Tab-separated table of C-alpha atoms and ligand atoms in Angstrom:
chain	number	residue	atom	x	y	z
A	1	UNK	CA	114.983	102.883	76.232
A	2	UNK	CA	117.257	105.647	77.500
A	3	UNK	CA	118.781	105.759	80.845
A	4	UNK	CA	116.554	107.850	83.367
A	5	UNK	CA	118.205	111.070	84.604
A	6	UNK	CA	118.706	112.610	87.304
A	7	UNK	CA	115.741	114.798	86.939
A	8	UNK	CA	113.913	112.198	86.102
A	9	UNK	CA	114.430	109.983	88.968
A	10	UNK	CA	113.551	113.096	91.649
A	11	UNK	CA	110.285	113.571	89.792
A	12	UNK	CA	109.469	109.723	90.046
A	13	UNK	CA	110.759	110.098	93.933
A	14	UNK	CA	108.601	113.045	94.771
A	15	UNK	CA	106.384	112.094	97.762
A	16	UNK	CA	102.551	113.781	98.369
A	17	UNK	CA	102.917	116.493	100.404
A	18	UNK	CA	100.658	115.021	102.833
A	19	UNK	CA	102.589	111.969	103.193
A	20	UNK	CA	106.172	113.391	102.978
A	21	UNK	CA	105.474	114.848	106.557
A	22	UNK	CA	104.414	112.186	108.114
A	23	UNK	CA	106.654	110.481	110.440
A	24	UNK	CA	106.957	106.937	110.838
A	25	UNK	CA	104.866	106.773	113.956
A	26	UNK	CA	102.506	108.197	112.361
A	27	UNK	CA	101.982	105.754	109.550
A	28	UNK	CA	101.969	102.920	112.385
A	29	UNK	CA	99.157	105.284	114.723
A	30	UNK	CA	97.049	104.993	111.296
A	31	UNK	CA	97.803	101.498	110.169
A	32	UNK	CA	99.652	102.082	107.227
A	33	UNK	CA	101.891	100.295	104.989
A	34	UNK	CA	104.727	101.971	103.125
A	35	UNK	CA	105.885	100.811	99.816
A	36	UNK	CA	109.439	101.056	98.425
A	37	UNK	CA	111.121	100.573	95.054
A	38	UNK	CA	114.027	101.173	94.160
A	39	UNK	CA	114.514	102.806	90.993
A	40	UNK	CA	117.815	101.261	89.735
A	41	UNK	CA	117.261	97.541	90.608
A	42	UNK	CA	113.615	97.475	90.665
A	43	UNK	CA	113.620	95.935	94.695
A	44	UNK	CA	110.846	96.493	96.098
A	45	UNK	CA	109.933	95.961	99.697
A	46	UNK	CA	106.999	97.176	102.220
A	47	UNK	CA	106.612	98.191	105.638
A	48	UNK	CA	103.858	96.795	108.232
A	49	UNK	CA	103.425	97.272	111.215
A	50	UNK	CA	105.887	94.113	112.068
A	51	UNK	CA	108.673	96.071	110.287
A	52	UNK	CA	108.168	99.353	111.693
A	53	UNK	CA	108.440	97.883	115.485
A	54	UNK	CA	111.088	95.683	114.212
A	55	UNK	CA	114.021	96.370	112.404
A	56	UNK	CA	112.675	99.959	111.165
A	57	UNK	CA	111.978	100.923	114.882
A	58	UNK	CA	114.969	103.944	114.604
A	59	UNK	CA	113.328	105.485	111.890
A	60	UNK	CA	109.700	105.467	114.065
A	61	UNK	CA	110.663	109.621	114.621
A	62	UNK	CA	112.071	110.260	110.925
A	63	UNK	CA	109.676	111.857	108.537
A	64	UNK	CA	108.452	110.133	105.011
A	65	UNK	CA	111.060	112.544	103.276
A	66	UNK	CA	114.128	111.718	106.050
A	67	UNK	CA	113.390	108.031	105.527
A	68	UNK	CA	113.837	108.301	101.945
A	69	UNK	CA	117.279	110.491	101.739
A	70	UNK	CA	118.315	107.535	104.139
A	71	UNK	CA	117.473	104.570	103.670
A	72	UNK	CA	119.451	102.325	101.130
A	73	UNK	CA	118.483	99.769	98.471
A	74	UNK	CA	119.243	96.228	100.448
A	75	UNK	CA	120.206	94.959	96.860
A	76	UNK	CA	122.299	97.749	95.094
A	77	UNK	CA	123.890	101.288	96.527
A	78	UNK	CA	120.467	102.966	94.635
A	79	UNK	CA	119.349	105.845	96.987
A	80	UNK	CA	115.822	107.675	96.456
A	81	UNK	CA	113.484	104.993	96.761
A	82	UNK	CA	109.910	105.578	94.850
A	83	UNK	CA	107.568	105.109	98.192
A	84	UNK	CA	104.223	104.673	98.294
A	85	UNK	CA	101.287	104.386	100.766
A	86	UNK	CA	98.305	101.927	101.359
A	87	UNK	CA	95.826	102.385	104.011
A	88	UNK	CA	93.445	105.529	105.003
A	89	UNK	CA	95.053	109.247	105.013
A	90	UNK	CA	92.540	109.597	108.293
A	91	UNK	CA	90.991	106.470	109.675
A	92	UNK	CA	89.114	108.786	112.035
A	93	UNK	CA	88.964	108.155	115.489
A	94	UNK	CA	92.015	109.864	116.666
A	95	UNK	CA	92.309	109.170	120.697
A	96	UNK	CA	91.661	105.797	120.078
A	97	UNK	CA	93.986	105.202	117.874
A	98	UNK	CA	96.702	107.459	119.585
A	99	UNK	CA	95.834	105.347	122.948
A	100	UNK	CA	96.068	101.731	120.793
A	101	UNK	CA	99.684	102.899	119.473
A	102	UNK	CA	100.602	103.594	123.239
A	103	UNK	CA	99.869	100.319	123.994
A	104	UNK	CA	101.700	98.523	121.145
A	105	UNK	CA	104.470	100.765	122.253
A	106	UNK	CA	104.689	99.700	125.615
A	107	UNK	CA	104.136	96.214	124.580
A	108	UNK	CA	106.981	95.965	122.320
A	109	UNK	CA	109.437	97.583	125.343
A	110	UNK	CA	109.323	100.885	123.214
A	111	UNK	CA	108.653	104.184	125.814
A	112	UNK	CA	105.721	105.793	124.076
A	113	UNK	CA	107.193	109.617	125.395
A	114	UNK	CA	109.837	108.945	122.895
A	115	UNK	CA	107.464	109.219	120.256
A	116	UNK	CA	106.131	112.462	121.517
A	117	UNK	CA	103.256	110.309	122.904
A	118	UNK	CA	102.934	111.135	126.831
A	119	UNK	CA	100.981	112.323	129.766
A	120	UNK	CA	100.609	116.103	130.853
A	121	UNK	CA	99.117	117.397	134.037
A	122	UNK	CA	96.592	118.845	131.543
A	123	UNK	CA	95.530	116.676	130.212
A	124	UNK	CA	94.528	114.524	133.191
A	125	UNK	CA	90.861	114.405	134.063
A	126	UNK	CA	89.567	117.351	136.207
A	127	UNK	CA	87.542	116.231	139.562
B	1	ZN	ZN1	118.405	98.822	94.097
């Protein structure tokens, strides 16, 4: 079988549009788990929630498409990882959710305002 090229290997990389957006915080607010492969070794690893609050944690503000420009193969210099998705695109439920990844946030000694979570004086209750 011939070598993939170049081309080829961008196509096979090419993330939804819908997904490449998405930041890393966001795939933890929605309880998603992100697949990688490589696509010169084959490695493949995934990304729960553990992971993403773990050793991932820098990447929690990077974007689907920032992650994969950056992040290296742990078995071989391959760069361009095919990624893939499980979980819901929208679980529903948003404020929930949002106020359940505070939490997890603050429990793991992350501050949820650097995550573009926060409080505003608007968004406190009227009286
Ligand atoms: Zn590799």
């Amino acid at each position: 079988m011939p070598e993939p090229s170049d081309a080829d290997r961008r196509k096979a990389a090419q993330l939804d549009p819908a997904f490449a957006g998405a930041r890393l915080i966001d795939a933890l607010e929605r309880g998603w788990e992100i697949g990688f492969r490589c696509q010169y070794c084959g490695t493949g690893k995934t990304w729960r929630r553990d992971t993403m609050l773990g050793r991932a944690r820098r990447y929690l503000n990077c974007t689907m498409t920032e992650i994969q420009a950056r992040l290296p193969c742990p078995r071989c210099p391959g760069r361009m990882p095919i990624m893939t998705m499980s979980g819901v695109i929208d679980p529903g439920d948003a404020e929930r959710r949002r106020w359940a990844t505070i939490s997890l946030l603050l429990d793991t000694g992350l501050n949820p305002t650097d995550y573009g979570y926060g409080w505003t004086p608007a968004a406190q209750p009227t009286r």
